[in-house]
mmCIF file of C-alpha atoms in Angstrom:
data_model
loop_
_atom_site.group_PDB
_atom_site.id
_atom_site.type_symbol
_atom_site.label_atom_id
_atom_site.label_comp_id
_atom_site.label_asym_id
_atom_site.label_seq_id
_atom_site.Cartn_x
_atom_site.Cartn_y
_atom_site.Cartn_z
ATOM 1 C CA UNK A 11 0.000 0.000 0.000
ATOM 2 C CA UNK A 12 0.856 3.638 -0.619
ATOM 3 C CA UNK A 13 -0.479 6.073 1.896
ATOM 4 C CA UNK A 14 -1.127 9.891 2.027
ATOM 5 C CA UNK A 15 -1.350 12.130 5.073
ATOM 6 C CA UNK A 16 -3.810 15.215 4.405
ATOM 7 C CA UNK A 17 -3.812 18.038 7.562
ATOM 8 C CA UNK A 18 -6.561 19.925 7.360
ATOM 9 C CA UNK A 19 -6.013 22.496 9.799
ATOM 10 C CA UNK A 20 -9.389 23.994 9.661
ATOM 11 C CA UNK A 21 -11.899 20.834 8.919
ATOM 12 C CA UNK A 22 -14.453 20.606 10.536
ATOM 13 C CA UNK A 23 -15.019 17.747 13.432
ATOM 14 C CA UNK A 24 -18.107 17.038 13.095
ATOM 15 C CA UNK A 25 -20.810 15.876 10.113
ATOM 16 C CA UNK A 26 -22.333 19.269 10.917
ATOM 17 C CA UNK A 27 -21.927 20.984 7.848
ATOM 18 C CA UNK A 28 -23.589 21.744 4.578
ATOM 19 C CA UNK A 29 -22.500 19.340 1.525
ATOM 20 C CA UNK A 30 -23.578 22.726 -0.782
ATOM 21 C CA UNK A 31 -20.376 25.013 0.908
ATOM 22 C CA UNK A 32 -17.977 22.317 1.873
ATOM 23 C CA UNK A 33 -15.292 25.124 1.342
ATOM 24 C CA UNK A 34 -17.211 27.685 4.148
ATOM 25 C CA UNK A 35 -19.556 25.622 6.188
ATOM 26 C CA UNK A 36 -16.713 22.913 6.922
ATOM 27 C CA UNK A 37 -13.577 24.477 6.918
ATOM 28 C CA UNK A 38 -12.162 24.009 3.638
ATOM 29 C CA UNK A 39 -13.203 20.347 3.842
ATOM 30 C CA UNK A 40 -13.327 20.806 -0.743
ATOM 31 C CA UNK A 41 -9.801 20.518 -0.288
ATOM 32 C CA UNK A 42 -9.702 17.147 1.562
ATOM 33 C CA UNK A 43 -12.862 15.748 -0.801
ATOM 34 C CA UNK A 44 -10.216 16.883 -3.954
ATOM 35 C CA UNK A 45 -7.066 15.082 -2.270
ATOM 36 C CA UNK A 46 -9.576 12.263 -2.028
ATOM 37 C CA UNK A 47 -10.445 12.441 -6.099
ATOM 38 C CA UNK A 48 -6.610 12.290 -6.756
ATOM 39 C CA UNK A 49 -5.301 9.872 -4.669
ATOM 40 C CA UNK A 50 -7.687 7.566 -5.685
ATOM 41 C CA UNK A 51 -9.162 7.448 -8.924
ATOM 42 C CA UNK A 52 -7.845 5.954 -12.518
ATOM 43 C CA UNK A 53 -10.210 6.299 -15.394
ATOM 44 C CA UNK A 54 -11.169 2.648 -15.002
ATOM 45 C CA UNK A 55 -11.363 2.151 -12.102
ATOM 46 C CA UNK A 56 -9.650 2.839 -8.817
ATOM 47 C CA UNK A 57 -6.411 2.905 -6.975
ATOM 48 C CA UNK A 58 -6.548 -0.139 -4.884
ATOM 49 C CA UNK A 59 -3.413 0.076 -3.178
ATOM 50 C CA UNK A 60 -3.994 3.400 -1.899
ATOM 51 C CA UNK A 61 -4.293 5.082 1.610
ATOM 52 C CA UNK A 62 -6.128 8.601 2.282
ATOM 53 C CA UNK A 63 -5.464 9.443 6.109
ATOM 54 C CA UNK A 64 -7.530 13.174 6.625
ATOM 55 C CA UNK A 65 -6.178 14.863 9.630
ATOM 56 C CA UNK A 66 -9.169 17.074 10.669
ATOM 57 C CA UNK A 67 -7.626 19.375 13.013
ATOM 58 C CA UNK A 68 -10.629 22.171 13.225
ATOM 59 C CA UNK A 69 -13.867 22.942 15.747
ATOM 60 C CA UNK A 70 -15.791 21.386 17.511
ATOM 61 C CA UNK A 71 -13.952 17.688 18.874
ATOM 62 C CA UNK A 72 -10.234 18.598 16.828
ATOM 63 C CA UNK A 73 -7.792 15.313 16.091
ATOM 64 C CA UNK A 74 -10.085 12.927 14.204
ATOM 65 C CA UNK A 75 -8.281 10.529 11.201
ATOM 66 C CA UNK A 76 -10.687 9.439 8.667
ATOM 67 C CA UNK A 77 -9.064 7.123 6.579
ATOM 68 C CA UNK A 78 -9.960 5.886 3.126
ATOM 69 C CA UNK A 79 -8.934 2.428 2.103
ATOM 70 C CA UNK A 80 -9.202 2.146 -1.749
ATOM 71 C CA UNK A 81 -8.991 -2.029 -1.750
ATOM 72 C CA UNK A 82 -12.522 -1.787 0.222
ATOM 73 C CA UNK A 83 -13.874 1.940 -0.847
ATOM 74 C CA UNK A 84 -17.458 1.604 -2.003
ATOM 75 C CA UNK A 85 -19.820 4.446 -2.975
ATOM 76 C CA UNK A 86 -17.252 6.662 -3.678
ATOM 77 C CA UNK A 87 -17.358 9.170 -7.189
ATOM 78 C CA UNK A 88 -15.033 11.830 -8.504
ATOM 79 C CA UNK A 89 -17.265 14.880 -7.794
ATOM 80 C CA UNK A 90 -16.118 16.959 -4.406
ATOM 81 C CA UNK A 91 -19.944 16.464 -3.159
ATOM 82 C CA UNK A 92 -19.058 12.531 -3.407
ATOM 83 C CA UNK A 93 -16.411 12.200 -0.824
ATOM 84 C CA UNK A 94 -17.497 15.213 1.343
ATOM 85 C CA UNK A 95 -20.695 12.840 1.876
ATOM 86 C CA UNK A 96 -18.664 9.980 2.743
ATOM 87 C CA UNK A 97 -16.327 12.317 5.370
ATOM 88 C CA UNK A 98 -19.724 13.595 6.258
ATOM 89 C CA UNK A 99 -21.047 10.072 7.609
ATOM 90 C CA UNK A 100 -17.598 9.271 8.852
ATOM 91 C CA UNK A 101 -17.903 12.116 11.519
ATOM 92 C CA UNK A 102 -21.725 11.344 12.495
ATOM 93 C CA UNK A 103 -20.279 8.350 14.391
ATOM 94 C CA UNK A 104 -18.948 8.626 17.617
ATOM 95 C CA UNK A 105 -14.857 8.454 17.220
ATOM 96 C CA UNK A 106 -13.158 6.109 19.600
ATOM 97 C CA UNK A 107 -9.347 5.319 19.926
ATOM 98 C CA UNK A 108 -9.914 2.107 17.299
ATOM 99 C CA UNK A 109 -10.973 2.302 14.212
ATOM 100 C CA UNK A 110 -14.714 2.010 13.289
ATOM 101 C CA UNK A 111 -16.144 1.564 9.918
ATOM 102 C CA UNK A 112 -18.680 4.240 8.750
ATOM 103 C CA UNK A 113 -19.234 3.207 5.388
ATOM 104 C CA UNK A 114 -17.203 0.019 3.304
ATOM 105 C CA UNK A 115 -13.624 0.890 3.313
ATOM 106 C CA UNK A 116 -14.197 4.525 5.620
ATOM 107 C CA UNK A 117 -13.141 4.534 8.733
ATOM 108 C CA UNK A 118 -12.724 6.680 11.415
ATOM 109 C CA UNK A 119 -11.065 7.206 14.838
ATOM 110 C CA UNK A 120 -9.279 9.681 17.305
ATOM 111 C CA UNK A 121 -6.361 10.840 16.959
ATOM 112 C CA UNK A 122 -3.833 13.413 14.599
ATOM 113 C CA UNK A 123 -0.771 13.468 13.633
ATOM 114 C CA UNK A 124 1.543 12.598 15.684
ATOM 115 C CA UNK A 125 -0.143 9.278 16.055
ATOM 116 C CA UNK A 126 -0.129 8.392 12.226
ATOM 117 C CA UNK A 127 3.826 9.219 12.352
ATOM 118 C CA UNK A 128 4.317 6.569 15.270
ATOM 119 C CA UNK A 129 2.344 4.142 13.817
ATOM 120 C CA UNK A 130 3.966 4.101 10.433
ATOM 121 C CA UNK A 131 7.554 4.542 12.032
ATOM 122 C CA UNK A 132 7.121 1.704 13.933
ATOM 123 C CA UNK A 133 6.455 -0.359 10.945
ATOM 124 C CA UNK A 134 9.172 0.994 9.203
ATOM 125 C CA UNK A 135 7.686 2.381 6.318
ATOM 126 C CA UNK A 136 9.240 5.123 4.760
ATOM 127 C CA UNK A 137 7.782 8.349 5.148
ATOM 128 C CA UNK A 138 8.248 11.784 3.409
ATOM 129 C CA UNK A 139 7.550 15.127 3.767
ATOM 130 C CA UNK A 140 6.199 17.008 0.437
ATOM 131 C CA UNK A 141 7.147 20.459 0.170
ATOM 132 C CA UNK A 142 8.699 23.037 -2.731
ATOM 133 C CA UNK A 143 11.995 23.171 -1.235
ATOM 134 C CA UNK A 144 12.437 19.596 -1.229
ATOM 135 C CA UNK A 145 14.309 17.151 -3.615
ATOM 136 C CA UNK A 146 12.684 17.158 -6.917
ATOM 137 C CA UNK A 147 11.082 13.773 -6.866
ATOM 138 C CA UNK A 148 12.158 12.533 -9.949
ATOM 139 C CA UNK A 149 15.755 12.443 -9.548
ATOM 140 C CA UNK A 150 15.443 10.577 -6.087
ATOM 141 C CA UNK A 151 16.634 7.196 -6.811
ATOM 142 C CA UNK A 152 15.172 4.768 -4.236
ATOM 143 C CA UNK A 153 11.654 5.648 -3.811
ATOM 144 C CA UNK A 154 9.667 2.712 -2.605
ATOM 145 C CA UNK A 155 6.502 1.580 -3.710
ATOM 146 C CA UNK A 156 5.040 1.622 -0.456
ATOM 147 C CA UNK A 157 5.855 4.808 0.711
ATOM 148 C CA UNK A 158 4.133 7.766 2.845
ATOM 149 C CA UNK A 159 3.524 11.084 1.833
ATOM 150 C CA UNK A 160 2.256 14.275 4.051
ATOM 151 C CA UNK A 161 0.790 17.178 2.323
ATOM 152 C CA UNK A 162 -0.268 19.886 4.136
ATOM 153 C CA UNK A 163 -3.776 22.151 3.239
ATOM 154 C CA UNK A 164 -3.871 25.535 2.609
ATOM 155 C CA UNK A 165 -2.557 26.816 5.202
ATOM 156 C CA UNK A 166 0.304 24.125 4.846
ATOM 157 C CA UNK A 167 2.308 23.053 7.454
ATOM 158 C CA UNK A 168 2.637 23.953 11.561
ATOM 159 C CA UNK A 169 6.438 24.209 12.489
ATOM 160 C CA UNK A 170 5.972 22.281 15.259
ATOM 161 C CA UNK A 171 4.231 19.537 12.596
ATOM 162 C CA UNK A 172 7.120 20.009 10.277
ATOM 163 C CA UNK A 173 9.533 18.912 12.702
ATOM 164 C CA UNK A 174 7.539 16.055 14.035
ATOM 165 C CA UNK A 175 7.622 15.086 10.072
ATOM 166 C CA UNK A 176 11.489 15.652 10.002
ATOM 167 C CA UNK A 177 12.414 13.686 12.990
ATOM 168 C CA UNK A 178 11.052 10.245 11.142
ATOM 169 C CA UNK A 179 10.768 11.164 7.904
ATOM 170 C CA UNK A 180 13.029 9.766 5.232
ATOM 171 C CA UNK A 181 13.138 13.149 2.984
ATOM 172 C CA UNK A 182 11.839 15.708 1.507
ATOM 173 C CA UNK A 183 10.328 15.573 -1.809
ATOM 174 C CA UNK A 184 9.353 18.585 -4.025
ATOM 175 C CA UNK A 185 7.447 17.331 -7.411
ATOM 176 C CA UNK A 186 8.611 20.591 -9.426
ATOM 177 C CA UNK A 187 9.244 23.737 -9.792
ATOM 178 C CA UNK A 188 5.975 25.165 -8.708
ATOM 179 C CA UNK A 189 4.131 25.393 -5.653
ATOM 180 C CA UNK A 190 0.836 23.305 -5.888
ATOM 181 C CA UNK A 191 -2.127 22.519 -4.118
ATOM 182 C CA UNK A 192 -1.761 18.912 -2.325
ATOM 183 C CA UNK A 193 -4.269 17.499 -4.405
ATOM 184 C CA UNK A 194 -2.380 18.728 -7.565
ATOM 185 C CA UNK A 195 0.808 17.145 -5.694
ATOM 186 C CA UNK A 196 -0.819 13.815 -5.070
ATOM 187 C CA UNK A 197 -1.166 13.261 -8.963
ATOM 188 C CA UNK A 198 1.871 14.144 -9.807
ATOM 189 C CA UNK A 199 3.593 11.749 -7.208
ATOM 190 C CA UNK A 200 1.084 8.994 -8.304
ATOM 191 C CA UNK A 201 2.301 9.368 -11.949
ATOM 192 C CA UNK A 202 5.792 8.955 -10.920
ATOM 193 C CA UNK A 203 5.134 5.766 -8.886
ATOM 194 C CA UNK A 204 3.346 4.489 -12.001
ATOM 195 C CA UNK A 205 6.235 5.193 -14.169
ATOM 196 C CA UNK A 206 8.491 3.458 -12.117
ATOM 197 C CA UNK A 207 6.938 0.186 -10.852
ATOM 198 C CA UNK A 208 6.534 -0.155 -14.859
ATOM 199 C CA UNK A 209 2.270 -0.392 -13.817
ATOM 200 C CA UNK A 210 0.818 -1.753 -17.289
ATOM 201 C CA UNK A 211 -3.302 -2.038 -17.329
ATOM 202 C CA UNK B 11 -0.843 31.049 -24.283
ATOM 203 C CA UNK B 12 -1.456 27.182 -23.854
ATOM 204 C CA UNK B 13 -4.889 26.187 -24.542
ATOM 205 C CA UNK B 14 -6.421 23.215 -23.639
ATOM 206 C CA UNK B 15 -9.716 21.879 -24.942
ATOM 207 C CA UNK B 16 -11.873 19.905 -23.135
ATOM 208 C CA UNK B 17 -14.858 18.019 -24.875
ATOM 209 C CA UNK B 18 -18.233 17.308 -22.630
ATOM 210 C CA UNK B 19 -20.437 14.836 -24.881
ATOM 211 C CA UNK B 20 -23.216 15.123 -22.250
ATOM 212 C CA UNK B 21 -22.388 18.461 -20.912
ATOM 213 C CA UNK B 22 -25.769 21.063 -20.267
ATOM 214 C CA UNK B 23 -26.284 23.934 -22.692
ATOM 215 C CA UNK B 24 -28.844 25.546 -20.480
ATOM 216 C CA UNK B 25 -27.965 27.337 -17.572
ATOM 217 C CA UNK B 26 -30.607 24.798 -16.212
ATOM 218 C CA UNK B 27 -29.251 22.981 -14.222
ATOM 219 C CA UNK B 28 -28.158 22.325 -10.192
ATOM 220 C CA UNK B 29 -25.143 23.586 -8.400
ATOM 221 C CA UNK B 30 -26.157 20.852 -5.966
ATOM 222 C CA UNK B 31 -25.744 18.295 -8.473
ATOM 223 C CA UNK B 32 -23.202 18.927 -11.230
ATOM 224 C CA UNK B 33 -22.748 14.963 -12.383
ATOM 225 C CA UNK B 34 -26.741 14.590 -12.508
ATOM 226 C CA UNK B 35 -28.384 17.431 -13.808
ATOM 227 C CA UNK B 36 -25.823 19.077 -15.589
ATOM 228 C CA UNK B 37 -24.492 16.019 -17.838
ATOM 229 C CA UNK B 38 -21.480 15.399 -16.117
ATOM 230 C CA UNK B 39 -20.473 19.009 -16.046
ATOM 231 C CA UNK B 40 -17.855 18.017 -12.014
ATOM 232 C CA UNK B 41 -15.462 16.587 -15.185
ATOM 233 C CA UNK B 42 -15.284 20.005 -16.692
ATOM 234 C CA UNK B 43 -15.763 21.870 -13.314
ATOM 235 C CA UNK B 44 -12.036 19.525 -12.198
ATOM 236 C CA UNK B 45 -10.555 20.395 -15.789
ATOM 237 C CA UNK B 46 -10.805 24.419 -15.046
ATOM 238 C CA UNK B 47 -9.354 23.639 -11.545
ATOM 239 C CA UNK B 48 -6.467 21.448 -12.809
ATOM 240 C CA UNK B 49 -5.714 23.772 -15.692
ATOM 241 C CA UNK B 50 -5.969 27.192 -13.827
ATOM 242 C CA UNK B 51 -4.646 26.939 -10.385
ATOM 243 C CA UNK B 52 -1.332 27.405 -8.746
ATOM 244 C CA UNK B 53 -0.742 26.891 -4.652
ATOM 245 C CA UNK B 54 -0.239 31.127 -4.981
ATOM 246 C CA UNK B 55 -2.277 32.342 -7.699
ATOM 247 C CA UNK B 56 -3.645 31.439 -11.061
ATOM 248 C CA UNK B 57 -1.731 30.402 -13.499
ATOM 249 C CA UNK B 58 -1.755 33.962 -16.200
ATOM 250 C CA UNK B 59 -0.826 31.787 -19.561
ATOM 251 C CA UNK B 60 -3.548 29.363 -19.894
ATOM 252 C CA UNK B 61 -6.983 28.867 -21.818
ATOM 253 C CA UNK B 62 -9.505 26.544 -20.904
ATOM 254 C CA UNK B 63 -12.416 25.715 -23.879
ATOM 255 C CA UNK B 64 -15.168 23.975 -22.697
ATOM 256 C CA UNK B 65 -17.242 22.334 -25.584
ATOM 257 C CA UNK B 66 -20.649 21.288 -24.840
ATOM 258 C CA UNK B 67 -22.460 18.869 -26.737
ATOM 259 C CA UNK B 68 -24.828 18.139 -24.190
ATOM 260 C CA UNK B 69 -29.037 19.078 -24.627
ATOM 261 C CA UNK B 70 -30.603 21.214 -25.415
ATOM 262 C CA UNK B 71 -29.060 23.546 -27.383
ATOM 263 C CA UNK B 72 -26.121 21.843 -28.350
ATOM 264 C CA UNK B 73 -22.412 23.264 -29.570
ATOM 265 C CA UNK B 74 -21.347 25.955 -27.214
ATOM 266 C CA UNK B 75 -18.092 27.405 -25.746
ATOM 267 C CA UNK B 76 -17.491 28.402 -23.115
ATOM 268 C CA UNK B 77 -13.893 29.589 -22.408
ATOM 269 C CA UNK B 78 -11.901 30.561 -19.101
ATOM 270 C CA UNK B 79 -9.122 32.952 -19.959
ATOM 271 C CA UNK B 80 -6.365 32.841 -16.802
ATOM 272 C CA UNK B 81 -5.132 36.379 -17.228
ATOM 273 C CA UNK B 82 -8.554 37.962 -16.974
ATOM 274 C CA UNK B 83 -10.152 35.638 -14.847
ATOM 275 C CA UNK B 84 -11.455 37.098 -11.390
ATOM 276 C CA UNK B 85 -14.387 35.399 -9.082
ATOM 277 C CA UNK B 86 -13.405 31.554 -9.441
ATOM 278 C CA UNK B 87 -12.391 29.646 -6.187
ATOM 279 C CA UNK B 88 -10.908 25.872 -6.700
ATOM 280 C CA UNK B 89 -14.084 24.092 -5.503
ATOM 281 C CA UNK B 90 -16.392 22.134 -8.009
ATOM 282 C CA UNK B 91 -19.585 24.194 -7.205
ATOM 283 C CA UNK B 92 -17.433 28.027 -7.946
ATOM 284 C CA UNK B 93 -16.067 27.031 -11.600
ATOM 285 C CA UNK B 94 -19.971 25.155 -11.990
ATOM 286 C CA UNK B 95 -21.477 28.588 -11.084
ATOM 287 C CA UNK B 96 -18.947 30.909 -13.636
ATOM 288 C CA UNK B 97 -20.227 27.834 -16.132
ATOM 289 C CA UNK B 98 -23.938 28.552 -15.153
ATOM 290 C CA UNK B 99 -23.597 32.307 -15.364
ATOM 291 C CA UNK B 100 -22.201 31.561 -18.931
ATOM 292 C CA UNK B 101 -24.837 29.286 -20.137
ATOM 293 C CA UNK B 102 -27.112 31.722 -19.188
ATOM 294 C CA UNK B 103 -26.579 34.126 -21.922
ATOM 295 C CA UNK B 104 -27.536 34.143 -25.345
ATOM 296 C CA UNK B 105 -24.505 32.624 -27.023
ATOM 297 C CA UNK B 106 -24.035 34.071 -31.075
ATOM 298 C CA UNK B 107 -21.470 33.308 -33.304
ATOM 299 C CA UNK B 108 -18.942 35.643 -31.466
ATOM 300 C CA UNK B 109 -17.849 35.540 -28.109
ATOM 301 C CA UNK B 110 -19.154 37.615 -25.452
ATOM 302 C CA UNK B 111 -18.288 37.936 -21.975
ATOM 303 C CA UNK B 112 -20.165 36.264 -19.067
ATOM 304 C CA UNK B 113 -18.045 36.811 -15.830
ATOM 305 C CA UNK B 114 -14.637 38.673 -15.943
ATOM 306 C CA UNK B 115 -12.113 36.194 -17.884
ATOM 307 C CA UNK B 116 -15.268 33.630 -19.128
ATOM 308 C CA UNK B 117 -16.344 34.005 -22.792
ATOM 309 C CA UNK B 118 -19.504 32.233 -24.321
ATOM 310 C CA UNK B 119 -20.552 31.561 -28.181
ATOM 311 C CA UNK B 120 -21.836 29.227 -30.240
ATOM 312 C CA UNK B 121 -19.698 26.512 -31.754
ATOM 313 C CA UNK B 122 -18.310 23.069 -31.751
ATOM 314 C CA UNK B 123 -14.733 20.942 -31.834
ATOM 315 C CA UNK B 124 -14.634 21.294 -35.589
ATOM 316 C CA UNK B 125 -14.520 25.124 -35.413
ATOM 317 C CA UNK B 126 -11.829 25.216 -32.589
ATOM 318 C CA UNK B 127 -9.401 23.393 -34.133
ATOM 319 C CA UNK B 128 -9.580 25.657 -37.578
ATOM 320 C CA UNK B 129 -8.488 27.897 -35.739
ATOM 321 C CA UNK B 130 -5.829 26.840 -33.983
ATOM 322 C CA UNK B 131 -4.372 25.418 -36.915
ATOM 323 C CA UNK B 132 -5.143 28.728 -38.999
ATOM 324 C CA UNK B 133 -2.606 30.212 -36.018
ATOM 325 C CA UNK B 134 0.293 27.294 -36.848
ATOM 326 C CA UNK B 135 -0.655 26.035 -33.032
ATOM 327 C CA UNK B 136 0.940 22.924 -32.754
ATOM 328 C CA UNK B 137 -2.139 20.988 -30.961
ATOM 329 C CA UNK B 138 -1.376 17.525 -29.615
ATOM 330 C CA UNK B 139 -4.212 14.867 -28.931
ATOM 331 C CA UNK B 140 -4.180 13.093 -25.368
ATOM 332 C CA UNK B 141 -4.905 9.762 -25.574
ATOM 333 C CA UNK B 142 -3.256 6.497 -23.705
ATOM 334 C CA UNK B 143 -1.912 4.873 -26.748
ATOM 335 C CA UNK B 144 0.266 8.320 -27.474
ATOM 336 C CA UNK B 145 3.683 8.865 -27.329
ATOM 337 C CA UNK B 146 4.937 9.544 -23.463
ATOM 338 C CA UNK B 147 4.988 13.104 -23.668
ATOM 339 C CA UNK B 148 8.428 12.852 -21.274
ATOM 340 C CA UNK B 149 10.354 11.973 -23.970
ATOM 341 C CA UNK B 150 9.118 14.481 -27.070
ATOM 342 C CA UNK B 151 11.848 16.611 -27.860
ATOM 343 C CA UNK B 152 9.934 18.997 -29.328
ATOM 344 C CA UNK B 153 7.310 20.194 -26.866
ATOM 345 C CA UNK B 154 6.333 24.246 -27.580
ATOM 346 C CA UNK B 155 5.551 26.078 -24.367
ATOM 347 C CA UNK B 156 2.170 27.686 -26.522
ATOM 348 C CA UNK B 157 1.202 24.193 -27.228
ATOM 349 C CA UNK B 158 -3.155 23.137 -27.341
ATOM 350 C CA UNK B 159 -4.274 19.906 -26.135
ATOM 351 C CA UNK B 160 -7.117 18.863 -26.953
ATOM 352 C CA UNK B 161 -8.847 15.885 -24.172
ATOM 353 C CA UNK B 162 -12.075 13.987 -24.529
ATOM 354 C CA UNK B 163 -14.074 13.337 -21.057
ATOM 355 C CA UNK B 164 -15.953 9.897 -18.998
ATOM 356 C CA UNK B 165 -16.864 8.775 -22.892
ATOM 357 C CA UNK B 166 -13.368 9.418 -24.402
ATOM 358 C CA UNK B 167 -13.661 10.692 -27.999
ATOM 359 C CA UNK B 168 -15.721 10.055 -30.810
ATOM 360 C CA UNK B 169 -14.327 8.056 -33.798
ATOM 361 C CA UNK B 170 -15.408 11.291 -36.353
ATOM 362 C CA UNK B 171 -13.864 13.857 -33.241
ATOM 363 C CA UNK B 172 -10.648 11.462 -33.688
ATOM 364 C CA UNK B 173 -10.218 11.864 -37.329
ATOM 365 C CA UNK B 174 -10.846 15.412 -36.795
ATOM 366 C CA UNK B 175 -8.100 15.798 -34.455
ATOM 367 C CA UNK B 176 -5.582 13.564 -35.985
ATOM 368 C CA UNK B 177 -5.671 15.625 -39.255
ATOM 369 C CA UNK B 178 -4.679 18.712 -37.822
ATOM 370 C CA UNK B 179 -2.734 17.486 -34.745
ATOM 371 C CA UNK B 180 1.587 17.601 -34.425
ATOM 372 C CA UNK B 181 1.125 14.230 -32.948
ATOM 373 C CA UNK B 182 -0.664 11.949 -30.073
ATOM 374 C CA UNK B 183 0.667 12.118 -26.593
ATOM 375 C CA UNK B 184 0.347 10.032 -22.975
ATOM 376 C CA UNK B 185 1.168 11.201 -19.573
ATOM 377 C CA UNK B 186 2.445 7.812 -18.056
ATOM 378 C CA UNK B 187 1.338 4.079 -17.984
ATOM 379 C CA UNK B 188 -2.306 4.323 -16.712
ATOM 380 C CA UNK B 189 -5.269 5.716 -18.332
ATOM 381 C CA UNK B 190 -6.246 8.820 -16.026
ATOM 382 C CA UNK B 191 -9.219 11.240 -15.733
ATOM 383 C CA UNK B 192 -8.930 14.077 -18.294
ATOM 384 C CA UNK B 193 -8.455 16.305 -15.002
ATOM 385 C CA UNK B 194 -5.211 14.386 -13.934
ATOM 386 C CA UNK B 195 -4.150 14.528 -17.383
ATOM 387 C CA UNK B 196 -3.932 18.087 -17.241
ATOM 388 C CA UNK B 197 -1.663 18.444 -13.809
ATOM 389 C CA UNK B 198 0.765 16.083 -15.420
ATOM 390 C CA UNK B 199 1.236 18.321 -18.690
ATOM 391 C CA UNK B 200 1.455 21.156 -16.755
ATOM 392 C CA UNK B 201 3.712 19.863 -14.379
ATOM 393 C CA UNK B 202 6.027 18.465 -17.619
ATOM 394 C CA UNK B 203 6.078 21.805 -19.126
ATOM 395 C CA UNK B 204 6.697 23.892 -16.003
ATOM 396 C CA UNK B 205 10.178 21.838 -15.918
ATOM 397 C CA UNK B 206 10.408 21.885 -19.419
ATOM 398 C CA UNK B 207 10.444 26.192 -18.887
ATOM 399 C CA UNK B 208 12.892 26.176 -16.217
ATOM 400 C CA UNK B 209 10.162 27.967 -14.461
ATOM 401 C CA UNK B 210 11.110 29.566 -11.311
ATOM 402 C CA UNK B 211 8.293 31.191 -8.807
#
């Protein structure tokens, strides 16, 4: 599996919100329902070996993880309104420390950051940091299949976040030589994982 | 200028249609509504040097245009529903032969594939066809920063649209080993030709 980390500073904790302003009514949540889109969908078909983690950092519980498991996902399509309703039932269910299952292959628990880092440290997985200063991705010669990526939102990424990232992380990548929004980033890095496993449909 | 051309088969030529549900009611207008996103938007801005054509084939009225023009642009956020509403407000004009403005930076008129690429190709555009079989676009030598690119949407490209294409195109390109949305497509161009620039922010 490949997995992607998503902060969203600012999303919303709760399945309070409106699925006609996901940007306003749940704190920029479009941008987590796009990351969703990219990280997951091929024209045929989906991504199966893929990972969404969404850090929702924002009022009214903050530090839920709803995670999105593309070898199970069900119900999902490409259009923000799609995912947001997925995220949407995710937080109507109470969030424990485990995992719970809100709809097939959604899940969702307590926690943020810091615990995703542990957890994929400990399994030694290799994790890196995406950001424009980084090491253009394409030139980095071992890049393994089954990496981790965190992408911040909009706002990007807390200091005290970025070194949490650095302390485990195994780089950091940049995937050119403009800044782009994490969803933008996500393709990008999936097209150069599909280049180099030599994917063929 | 690049241009890229998008072609929605189903795609509304009414401003009749819901905000609330852009895949339903407005013949899979989210795939268009991604494609302005993709083609327009940096992390820090919009990117100045692009053209978006929209060309709706959809009922009831249709062969329209609708065009986003980055320098000009104003009013468009990166959510679905924003770029759907600018889409809207041009659908709801009366569209003539000529184009006339909707929304600052959005253009409306009446027309179809067929006319768009006369007159690309009565400007010496080089205009390039996306399609999976193509040649990876990584390794064309010849790749003009003012390039057009013309993409299909869910239902591909017509056999007669094909033929169309191929006689005036410089050649048939892919972005990588799996057959994406036309949306991803259009982060992984850009992405090629910001290297290709030596762009610097």
């Amino acid at each position: 599996m490949k997995d992607f980390v998503i902060i969203g500073h600012k999303a919303l904790t709760t399945g309070d919100f409106s699925l006609n302003d996901l940007p306003g009514s749940a704190g920029r949540m479009d941008i987590l329902c796009r990351c969703i889109n990219s990280a997951l969908f091929l024209s045929h078909g989906m991504r199966r070996d893929v990972n969404v983690h969404l850090v929702l950092l924002g009022e009214p519980d903050p530090g839920k993880i709803v995670r999105f498991n593309g070898e199970q996902l069900r119900y999902l399509s490409p259009d923000e309104r799609s995912s947001g309703s997925l995220i949407k039932k995710a937080l109507e269910k109470d969030a424990t420390e485990f995992e719970s299952q809100s709809t097939p292959g959604v899940w969702i628990r307590r926690g943020g950051l810091e615990k995703l880092l542990a957890e994929f440290a400990g399994k030694n997985r290799s994790i890196y940091y995406l950001h424009e200063e980084g090491k253009d991705m394409r030139v980095m010669q071992d890049l393994p299949d089954d990496a981790v990526f965190i992408l911040g939102d909009h706002m990007g990424v807390t200091e005290e976040e970025e070194s949490r990232i650095k302390a485990v992380s195994a780089g950091t990548l940049s995937i050119g030589p403009l800044s782009l929004h994490s969803d933008h980033c996500i393709i990008i890095i999936l097209n150069e994982l599909d280049r180099r496993s030599g994917h063929q449909e």
